[in-house]
Coordinates of C-alpha atoms in Angstrom, one line a residue:
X27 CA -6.5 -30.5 5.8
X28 CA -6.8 -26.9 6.5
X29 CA -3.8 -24.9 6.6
X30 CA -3.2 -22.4 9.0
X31 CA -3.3 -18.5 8.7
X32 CA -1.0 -16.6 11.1
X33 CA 0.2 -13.0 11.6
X34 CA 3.4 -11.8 9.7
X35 CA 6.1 -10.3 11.0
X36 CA 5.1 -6.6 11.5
X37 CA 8.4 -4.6 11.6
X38 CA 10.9 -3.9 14.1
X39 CA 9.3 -4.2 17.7
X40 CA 5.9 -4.2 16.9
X41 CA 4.5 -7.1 18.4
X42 CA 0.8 -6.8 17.7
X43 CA -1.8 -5.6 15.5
X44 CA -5.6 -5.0 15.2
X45 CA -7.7 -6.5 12.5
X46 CA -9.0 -3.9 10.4
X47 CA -11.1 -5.8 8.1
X48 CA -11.7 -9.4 6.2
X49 CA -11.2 -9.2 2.7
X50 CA -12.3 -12.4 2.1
X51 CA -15.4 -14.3 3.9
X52 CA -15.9 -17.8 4.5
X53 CA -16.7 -20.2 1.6
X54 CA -15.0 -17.6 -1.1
X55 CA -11.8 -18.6 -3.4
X56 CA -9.3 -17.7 -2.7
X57 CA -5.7 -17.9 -4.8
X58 CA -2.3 -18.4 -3.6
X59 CA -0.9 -15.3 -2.2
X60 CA -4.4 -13.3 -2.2
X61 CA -4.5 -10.6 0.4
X62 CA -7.6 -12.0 2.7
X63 CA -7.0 -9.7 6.1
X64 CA -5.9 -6.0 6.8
X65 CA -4.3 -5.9 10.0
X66 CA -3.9 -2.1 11.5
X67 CA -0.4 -1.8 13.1
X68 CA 0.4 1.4 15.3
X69 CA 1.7 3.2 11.6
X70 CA 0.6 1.6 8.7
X71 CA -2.3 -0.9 7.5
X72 CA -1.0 -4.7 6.4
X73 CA -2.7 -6.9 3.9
X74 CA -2.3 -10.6 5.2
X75 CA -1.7 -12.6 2.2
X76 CA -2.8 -16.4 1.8
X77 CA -0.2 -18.9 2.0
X78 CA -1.9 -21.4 -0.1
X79 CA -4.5 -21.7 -3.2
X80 CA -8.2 -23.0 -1.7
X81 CA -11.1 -21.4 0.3
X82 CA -12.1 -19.3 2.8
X83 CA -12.3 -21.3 6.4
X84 CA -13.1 -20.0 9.3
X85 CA -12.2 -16.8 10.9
X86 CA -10.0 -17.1 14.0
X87 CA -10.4 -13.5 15.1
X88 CA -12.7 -10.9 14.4
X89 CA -12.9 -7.2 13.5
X90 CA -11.3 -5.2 16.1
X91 CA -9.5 -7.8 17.7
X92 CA -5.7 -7.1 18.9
X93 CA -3.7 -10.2 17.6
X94 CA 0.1 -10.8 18.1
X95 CA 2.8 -12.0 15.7
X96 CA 2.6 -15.9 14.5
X97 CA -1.1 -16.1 16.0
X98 CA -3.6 -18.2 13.7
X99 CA -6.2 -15.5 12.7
X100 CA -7.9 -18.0 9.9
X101 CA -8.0 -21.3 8.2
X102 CA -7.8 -21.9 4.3
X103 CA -9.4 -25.1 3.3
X104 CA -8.0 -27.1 0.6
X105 CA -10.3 -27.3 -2.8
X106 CA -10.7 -25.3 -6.1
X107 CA -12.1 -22.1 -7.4
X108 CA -15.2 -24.6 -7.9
X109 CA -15.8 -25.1 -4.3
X110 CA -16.2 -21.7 -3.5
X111 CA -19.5 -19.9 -3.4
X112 CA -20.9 -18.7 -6.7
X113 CA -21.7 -15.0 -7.0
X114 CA -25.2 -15.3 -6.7
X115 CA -25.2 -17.2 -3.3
X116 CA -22.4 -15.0 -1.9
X117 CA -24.7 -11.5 -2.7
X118 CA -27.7 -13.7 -1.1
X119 CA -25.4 -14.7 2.1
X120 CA -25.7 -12.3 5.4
X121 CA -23.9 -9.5 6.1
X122 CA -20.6 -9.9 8.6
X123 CA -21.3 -8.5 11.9
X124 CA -19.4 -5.2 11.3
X125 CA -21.6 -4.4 8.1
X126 CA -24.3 -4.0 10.1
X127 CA -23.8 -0.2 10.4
X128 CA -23.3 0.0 7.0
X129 CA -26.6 1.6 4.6
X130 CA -28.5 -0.7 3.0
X131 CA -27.1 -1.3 -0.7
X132 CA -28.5 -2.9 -4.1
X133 CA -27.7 -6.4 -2.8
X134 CA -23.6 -6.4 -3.5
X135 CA -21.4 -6.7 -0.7
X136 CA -18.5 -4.1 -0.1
X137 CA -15.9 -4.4 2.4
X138 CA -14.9 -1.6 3.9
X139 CA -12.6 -0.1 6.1
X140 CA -13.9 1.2 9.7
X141 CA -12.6 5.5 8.4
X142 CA -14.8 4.3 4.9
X143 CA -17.8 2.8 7.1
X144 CA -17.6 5.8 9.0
X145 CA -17.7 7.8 6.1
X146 CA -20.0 6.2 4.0
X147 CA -22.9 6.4 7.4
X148 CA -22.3 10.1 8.1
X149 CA -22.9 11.4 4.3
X150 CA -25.7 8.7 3.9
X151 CA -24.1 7.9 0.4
X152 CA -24.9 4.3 -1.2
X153 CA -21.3 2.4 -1.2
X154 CA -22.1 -0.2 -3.9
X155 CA -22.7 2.9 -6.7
X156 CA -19.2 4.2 -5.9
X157 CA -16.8 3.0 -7.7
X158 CA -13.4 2.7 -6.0
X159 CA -10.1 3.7 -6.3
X160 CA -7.8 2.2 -3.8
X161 CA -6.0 -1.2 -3.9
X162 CA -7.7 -4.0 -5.5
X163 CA -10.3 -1.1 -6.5
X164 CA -11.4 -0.8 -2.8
X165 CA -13.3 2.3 -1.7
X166 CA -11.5 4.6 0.2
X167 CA -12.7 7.9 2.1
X168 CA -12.0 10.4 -0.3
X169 CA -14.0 8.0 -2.5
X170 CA -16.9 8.8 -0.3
X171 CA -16.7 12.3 0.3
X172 CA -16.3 12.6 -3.9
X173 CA -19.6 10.7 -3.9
X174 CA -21.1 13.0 -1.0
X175 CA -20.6 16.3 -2.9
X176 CA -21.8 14.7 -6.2
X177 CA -24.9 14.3 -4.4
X178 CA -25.2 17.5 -2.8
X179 CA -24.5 19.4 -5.9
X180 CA -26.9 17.3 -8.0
X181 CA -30.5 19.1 -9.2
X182 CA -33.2 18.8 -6.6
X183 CA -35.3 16.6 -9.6
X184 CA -32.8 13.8 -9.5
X185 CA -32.5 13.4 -5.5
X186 CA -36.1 13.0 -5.3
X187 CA -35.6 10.1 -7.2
X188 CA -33.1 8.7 -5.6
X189 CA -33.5 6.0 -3.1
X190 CA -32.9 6.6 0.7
X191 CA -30.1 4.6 2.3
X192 CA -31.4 2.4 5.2
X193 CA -31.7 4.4 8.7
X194 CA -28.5 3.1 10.7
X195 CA -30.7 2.4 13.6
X196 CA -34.3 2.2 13.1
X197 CA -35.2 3.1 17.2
X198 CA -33.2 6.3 16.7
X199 CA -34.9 10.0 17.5
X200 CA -34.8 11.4 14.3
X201 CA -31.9 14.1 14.6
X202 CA -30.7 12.3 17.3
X203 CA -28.5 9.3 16.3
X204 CA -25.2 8.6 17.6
X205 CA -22.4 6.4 16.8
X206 CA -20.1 4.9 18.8
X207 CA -16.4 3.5 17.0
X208 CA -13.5 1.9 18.8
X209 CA -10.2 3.5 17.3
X210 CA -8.6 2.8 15.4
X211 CA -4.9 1.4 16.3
X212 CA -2.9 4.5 14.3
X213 CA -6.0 6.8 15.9
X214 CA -4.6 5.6 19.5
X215 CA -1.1 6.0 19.0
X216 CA -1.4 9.1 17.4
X217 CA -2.9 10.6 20.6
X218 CA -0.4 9.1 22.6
X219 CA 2.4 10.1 20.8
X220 CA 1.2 13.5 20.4
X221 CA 0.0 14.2 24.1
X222 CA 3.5 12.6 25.3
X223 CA 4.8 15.2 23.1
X224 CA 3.5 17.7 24.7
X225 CA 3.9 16.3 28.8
X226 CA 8.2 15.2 28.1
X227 CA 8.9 18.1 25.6
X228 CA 9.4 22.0 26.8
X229 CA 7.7 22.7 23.4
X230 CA 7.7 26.8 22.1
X231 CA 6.6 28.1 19.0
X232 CA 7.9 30.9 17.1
X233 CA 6.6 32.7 13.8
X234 CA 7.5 34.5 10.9
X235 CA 5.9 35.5 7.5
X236 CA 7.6 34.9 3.9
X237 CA 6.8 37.0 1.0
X238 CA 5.8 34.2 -1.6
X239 CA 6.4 36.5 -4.9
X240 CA 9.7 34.5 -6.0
X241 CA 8.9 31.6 -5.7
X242 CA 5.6 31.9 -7.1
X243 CA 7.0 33.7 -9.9
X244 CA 9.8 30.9 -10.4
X245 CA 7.0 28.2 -10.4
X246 CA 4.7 30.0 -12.8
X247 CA 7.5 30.5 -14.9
X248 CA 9.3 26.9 -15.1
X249 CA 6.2 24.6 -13.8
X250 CA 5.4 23.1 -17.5
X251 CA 9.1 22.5 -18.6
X252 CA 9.7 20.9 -15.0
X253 CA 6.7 18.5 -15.6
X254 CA 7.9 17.5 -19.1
X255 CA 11.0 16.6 -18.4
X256 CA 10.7 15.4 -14.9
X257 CA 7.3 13.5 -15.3
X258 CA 6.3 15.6 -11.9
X259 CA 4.8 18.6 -10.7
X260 CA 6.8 21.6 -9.1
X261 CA 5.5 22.0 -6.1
X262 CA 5.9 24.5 -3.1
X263 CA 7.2 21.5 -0.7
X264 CA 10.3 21.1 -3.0
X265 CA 11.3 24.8 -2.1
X266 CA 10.6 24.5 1.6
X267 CA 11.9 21.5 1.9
X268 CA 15.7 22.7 0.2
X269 CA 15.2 25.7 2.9
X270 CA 15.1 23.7 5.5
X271 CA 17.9 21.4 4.7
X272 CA 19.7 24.9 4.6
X273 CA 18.4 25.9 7.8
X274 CA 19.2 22.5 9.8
X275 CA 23.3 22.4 8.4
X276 CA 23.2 26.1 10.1
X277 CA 21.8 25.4 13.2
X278 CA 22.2 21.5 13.5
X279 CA 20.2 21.9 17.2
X280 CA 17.2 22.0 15.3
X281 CA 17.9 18.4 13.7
X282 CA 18.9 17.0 16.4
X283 CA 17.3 14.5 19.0
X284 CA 17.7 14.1 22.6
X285 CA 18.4 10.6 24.3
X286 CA 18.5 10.2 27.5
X287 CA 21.4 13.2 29.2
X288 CA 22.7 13.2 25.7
X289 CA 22.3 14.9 22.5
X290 CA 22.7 13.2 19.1
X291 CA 23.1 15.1 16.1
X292 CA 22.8 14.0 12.7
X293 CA 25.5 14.1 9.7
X294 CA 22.2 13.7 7.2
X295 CA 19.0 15.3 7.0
X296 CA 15.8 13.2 6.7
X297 CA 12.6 15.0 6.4
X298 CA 9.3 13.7 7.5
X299 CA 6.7 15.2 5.3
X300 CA 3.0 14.8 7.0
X301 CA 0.4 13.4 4.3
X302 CA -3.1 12.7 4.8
X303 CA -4.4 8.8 5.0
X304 CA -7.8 7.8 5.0
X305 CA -7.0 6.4 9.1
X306 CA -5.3 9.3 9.7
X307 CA -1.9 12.1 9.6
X308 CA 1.1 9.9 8.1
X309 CA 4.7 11.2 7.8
X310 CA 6.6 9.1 5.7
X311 CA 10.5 10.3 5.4
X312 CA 11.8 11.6 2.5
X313 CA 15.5 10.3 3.1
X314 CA 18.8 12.5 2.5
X315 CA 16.8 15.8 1.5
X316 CA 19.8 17.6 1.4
X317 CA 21.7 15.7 -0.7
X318 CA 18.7 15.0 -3.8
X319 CA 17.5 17.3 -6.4
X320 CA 14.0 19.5 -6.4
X321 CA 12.7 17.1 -8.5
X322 CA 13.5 13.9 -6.8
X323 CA 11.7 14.9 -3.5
X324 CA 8.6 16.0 -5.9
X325 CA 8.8 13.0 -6.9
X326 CA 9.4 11.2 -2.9
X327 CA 6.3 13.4 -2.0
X328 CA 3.8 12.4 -4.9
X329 CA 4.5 8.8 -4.2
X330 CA 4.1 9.2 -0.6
X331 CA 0.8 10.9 -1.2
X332 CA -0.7 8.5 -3.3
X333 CA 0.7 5.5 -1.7
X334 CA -0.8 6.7 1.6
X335 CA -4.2 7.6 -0.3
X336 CA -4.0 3.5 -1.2
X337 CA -3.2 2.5 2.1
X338 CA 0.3 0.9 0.7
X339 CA 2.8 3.0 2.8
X340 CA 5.0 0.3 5.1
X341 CA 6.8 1.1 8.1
X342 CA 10.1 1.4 6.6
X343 CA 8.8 4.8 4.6
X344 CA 7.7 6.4 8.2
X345 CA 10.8 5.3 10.6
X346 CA 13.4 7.6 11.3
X347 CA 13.1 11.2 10.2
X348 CA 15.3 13.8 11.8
X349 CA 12.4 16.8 10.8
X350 CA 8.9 16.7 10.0
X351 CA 7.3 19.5 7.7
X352 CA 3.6 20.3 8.1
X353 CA 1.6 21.4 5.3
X354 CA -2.3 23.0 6.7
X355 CA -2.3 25.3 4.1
X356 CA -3.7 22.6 1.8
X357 CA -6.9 22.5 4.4
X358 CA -6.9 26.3 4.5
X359 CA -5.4 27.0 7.9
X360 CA -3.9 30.1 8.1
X361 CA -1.8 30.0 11.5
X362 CA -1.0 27.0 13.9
X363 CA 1.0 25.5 16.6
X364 CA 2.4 21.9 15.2
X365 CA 3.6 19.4 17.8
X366 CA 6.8 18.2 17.1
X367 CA 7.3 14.4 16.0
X368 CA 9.3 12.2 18.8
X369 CA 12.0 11.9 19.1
X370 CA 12.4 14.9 16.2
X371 CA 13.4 18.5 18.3
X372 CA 11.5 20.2 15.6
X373 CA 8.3 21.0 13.2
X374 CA 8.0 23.1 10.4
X375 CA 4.2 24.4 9.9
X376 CA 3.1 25.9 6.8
X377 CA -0.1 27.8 5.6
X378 CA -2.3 29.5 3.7
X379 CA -1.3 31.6 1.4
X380 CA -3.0 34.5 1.1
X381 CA -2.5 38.5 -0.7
X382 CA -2.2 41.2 2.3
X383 CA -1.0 44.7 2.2
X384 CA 3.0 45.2 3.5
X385 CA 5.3 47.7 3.2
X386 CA 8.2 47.6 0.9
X387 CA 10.9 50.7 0.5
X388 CA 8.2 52.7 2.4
X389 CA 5.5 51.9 0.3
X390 CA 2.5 49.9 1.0
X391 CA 2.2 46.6 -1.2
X392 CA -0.1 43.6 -2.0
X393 CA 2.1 40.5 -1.4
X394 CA 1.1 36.5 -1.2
X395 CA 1.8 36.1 2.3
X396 CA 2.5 33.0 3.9
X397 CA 2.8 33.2 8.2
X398 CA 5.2 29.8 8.7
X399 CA 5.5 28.2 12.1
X400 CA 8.8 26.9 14.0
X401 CA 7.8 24.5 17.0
X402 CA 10.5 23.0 19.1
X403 CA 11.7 21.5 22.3
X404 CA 13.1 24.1 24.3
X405 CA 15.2 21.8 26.3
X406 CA 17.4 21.7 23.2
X407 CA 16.9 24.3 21.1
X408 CA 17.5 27.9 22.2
X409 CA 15.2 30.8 21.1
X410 CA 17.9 32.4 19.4
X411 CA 18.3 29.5 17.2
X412 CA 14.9 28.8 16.3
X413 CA 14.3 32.3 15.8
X414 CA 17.9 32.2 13.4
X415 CA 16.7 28.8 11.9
X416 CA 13.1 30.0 11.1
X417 CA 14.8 33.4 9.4
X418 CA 17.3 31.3 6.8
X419 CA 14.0 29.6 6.0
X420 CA 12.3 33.1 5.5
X421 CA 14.9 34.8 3.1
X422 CA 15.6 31.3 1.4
X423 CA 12.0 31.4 0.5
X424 CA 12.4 34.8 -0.3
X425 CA 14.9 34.7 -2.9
X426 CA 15.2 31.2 -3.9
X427 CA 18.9 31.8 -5.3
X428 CA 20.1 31.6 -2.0
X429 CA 19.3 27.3 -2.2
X430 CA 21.1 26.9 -5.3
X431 CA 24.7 28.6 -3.6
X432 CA 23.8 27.4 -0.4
X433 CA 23.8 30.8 1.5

């Protein structure tokens, strides 16, 4: 008798999901527990485990699909390890329908996700030759792109050799193939979040510039004893991160939220710290900043980053957060405009840091200059006090004692 497959419980008032890929196809083993789905909620991808020991049955739902809580999205027959497919016949068997856009490869099947498919057809790189890094040794994009400059970088000699991936559509112009990809769940509510942002919020921007010496000079100096007894490495968030906490007790506006015709301010600070994921911009929540030590949110951050790089963040590390910090600097940016995070008031944006000439006592300098951003909802927070709160975050920057008396 078949046993069922259904959607678990997804967190607190989501109610559906999309299927982001099969990890297991019909007629393979599977083991008790064995992750055999990723569903893609509105934050975070789920891996649906099976509830028994048997094999693959048939697949209620396909990829793409929008399924809600408790439906039946496969079957799990009963039997053994035995009774599923051996490796040679499962290599030999045909391609699910959403591999079709994927190159042709040596004759091993790779599941992908749709950002890696996407990936892996723009760079024309051969997925079965990369090996991957993510859960379960999954490819993941930066997997891809890794590959892609391998390739590009390799002498001319050894490309000729190399064998062509499969055309994605062999009626294509040359030069003139497109591709069309339903988004991704997190893709949609991202846009929706972000443009309601901008049509309920009265959002402002204001900017400042911070003279990185110090803390430059602080992290050169104590980066190696801070990585050998902390097991982490000092980063700039850490420092921007204490300066906000600083700036947000001053001017509390600026970590507050509005509800409704009220305002509710927080006793605690909880930082949202935006991360890159191969579906997309994440911000998990690094929880009481104000309250842990440099090295602890180091420590939050690094796991955030590699956990969303896996694909292994869950909802609880990205609800709530009373302030987001933005980090395009990494990317090279050197000035934006970040949209604040609902129901947040606020966004911190940081950049590039680059050497430019300023004056100091009267005489022109060369400084690492950083420009820092301050975007917020007008409706709550005054000019004056994002122009004050941007400012402790300046000259906390700027003399990095001022975090450790809490001036």
């Amino acid at each position: 008798m078949a046993t069922e497959v259904k959607v678990p419980v997804l967190g607190e008032s989501v109610t559906e999901a999309t299927v982001g890929e099969w990890l297991k196809q019909p007629g393979e083993a599977v083991a008790a527990d064995e992750p055999i789905a990723s569903l893609e909620t509105d934050k975070v991808a789920i891996d649906v485990p099976s509830p028994v020991a048997g094999v693959m049955g048939e697949h209620k739902a396909a990829v793409g699909d929008t399924v809600e809580v408790d439906a039946v999205i496969a079957l799990i027959e009963a039997g053994s390890g035995a009774a599923a497919k051996p490796a040679a016949a499962k290599e030999a068997a045909p391609a699910p329908a959403a591999a079709k856009e994927e190159p042709a490869a040596s004759g091993d099947t790779v599941t992908m996700s749709p950002a890696v498919r996407r990936a892996v057809l723009e760079h024309g790189v051969d997925p079965t030759t990369i090996k991957g890094t993510g859960k379960d040794g999954r490819l993941t994009k930066e997997d891809v792109l890794a590959a892609a400059k391998a390739k590009e970088t390799a002498p001319a000699a050894a490309q000729a050799t190399a064998p062509s991936p499969a055309p994605v559509a062999a009626t294509a112009a040359p030069g003139r193939n497109t591709e069309r990809v339903k988004m991704t769940r997190m893709r949609q509510t991202i846009a929706k979040r972000l443009k309601g942002a901008q049509e309920n919020a009265a959002l402002l921007t204001t900017f400042n510039d911070v003279d990185m010496s110090a803390v430059i000079e602080a992290r050169n100096k104590y980066k190696d004893l801070f990585a050998k007894k902390h097991d982490v490495r000092l980063g700039f968030m850490g420092f921007f991160a204490k300066a906000a906490c600083l700036a947000l007790k001053d001017v509390p506006s600026v970590n507050a939220y509005i509800e409704g015709d009220e305002i509710v301010y927080h006793d605690y600070i909880d930082i949202s710290v935006a991360v890159s994921a191969p579906n997309g911009l994440v911000v998990p929540v690094v929880r009481d900043a104000d309250k842990k030590s440099f090295a602890r949110i180091e420590k939050d951050i690094a796991n955030f980053g590699q956990r969303a790089k896996e694909g292994t963040l869950t909802m609880e590390d990205m609800s709530g957060g009373t302030f987001t910090i933005s980090n395009g600097g990494v990317f090279g940016s050197l000035m934006s405009t970040p949209i604040i995070n609902p129901p947040q008031s606020a966004v911190l944006g940081l950049h590039r840091i680059d050497e430019r000439p300023v004056v100091v006592n009267g005489e022109i300098v060369i400084r690492p200059m950083m420009y820092i951003a301050l975007s917020y909802d007008h409706r709550l927070i005054d000019g004056r006090e994002a122009v004050t709160a941007l400012k402790i975050i300046k000259e906390a920057i700027e003399d990095p004692t001022r975090m450790l008396i809490d001036l």
